[in-house]
Short mmCIF file of C-alpha atoms in Angstrom, two decimals:
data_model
loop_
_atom_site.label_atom_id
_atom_site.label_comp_id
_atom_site.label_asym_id
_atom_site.label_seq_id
_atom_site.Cartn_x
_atom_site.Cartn_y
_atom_site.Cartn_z
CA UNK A 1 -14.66 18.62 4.52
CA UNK A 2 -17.77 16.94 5.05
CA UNK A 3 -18.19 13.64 5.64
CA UNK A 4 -20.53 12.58 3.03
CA UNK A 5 -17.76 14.19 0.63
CA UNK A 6 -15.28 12.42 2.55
CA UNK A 7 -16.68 8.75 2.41
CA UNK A 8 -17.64 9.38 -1.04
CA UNK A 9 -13.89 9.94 -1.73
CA UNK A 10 -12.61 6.85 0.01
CA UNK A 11 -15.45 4.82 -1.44
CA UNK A 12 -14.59 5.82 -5.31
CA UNK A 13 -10.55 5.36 -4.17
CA UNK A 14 -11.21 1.54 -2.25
CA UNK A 15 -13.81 0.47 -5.97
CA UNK A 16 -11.22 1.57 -7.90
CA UNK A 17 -8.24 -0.04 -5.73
CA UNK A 18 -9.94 -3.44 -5.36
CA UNK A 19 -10.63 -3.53 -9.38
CA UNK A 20 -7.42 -2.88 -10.12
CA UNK A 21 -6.11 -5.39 -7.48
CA UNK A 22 -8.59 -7.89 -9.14
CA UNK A 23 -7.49 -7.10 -12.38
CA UNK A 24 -3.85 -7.79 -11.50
CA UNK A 25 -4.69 -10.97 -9.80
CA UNK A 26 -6.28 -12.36 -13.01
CA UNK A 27 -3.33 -10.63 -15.27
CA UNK A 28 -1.18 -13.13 -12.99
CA UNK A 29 -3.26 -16.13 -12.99
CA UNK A 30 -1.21 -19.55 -13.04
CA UNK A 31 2.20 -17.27 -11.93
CA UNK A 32 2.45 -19.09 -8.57
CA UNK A 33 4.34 -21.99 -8.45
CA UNK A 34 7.48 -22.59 -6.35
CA UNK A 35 10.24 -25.37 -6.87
CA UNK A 36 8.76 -27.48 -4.00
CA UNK A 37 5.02 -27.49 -5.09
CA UNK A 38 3.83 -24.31 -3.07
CA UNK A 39 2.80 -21.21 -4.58
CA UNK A 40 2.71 -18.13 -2.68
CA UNK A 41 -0.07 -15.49 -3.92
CA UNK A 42 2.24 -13.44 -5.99
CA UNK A 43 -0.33 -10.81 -7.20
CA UNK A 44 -1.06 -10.22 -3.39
CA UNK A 45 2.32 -9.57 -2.91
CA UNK A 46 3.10 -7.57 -6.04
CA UNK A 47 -0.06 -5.44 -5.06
CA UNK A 48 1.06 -4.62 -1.38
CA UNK A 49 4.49 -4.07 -2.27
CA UNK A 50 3.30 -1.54 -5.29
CA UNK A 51 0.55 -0.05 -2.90
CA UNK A 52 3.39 0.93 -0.55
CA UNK A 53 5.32 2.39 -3.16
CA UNK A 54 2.42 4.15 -3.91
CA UNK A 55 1.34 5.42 -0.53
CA UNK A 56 5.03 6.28 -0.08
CA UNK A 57 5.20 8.74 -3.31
CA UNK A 58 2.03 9.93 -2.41
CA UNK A 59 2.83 10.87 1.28
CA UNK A 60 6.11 12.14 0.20
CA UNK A 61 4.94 14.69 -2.62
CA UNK A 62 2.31 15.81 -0.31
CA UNK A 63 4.68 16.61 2.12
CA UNK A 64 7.12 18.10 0.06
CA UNK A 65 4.07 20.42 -0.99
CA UNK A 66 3.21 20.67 2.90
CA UNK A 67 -0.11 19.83 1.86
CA UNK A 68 -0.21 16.86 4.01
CA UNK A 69 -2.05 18.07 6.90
CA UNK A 70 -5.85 18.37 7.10
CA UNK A 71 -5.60 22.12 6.16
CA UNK A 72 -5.84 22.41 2.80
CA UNK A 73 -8.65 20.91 0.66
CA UNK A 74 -6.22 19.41 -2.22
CA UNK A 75 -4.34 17.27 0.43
CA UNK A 76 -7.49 15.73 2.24
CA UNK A 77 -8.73 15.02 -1.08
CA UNK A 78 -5.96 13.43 -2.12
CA UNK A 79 -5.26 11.48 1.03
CA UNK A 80 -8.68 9.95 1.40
CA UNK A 81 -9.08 9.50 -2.44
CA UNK A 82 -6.34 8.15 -3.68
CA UNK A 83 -4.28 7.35 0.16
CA UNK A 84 -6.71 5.78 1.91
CA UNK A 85 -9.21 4.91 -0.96
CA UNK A 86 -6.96 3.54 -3.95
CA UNK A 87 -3.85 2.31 -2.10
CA UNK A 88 -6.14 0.92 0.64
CA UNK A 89 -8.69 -1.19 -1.91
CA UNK A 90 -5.34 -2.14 -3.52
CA UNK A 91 -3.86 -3.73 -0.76
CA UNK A 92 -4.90 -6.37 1.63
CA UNK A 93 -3.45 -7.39 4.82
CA UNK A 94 -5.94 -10.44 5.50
CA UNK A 95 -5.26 -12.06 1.93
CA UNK A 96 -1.14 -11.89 2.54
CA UNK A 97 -1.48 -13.31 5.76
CA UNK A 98 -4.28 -15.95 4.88
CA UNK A 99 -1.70 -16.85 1.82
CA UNK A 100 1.72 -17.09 4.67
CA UNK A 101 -0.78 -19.64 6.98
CA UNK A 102 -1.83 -21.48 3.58
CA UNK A 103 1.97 -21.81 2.34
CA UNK A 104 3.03 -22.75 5.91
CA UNK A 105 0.67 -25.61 6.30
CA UNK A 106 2.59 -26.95 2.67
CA UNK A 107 5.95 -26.18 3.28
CA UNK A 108 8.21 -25.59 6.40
CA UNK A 109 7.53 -23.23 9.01
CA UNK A 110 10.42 -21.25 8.84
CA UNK A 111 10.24 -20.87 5.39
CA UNK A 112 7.00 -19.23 5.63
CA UNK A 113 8.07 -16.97 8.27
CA UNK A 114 11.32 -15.98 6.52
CA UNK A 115 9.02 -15.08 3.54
CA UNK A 116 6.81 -12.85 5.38
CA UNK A 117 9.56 -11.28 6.94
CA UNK A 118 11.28 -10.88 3.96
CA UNK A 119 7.95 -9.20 2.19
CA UNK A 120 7.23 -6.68 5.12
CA UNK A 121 10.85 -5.90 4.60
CA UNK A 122 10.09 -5.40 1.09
CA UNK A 123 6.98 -3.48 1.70
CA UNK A 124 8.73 -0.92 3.96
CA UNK A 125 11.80 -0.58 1.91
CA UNK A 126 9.19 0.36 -1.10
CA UNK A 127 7.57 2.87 1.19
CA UNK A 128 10.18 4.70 1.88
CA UNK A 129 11.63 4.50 -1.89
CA UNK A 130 8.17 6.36 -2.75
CA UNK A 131 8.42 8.76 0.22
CA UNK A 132 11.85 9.99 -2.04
CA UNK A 133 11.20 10.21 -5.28
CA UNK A 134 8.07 12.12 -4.06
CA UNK A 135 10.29 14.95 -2.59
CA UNK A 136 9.83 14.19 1.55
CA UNK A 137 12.00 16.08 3.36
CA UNK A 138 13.38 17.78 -0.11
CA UNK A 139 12.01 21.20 1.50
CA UNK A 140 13.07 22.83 4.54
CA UNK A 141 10.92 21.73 7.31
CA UNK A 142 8.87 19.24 5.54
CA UNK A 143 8.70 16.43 8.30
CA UNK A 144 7.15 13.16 7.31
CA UNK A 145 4.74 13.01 10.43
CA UNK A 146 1.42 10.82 10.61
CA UNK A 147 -1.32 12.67 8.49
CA UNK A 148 -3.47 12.92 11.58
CA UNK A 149 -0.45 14.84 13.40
CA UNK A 150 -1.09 18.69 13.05
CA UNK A 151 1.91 19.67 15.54
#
């Protein structure tokens, strides 16, 4: 694939991610508050816990279609639009931990930290949920492997 094609891909997937992360984040507006006066970003949250979902479901149909390596045209397009494009415009990293330093600086510590643990532990648990119901592992030799793995 070349890589004109290829950015293209990832740049339609990331506009398309982001606007739909925006649109969420107004959708949720005001939907922050916490019994002791913080608020945690909740449509951050929502959106990085649904994006792993996502990725999940997407890795794991791919892979139960073994079209997950860079072989076959359908699963690079696929991975970079919708993989590495939509899921990674609809998630953000720096905004969920910008959010855990904000809430710690208004509430304890600990309770920050037990919240962040608590929503990577979501995050993964959703991943893996997605990498089911998409079929991984569902077909004989179907490994879940890192897409860039072509062992």
């Amino acid at each position: 694939m070349s890589h004109p094609r290829s950015l293209a891909l990832v740049a339609v997937g990331g506009a398309l991610g982001v606007a739909s992360r925006e649109a969420l984040g107004l959708a949720m507006a005001g939907v922050s508050p916490m019994a002791d006066g913080a608020s945690l970003p909740w449509a951050v949250i929502l959106a990085n816990i649904a994006g792993a979902l996502l990725l999940g479901l997407l890795y794991g149909a791919l892979a139960h279609r073994r079209l997950i390596h860079h072989t076959t045209r359908l699963g690079q397009t696929l991975r970079l639009l919708l993989g590495i494009g939509f899921c990674g415009g609809f998630t953000t990293y720096s905004t969920f931990a910008v959010g855990l330093v904000l809430l710690a600086g208004t509430t304890d510590p600990l309770h920050a930290a037990l919240w962040a643990l608590g929503i990577i532990t979501a995050g993964a648990l959703a991943s893996w949920v997605g990498m089911v119901l998409g079929g991984a592992g569902r077909t004989h030799g179907s490994q879940l492997r890192p897409t860039g793995d072509r062992t």
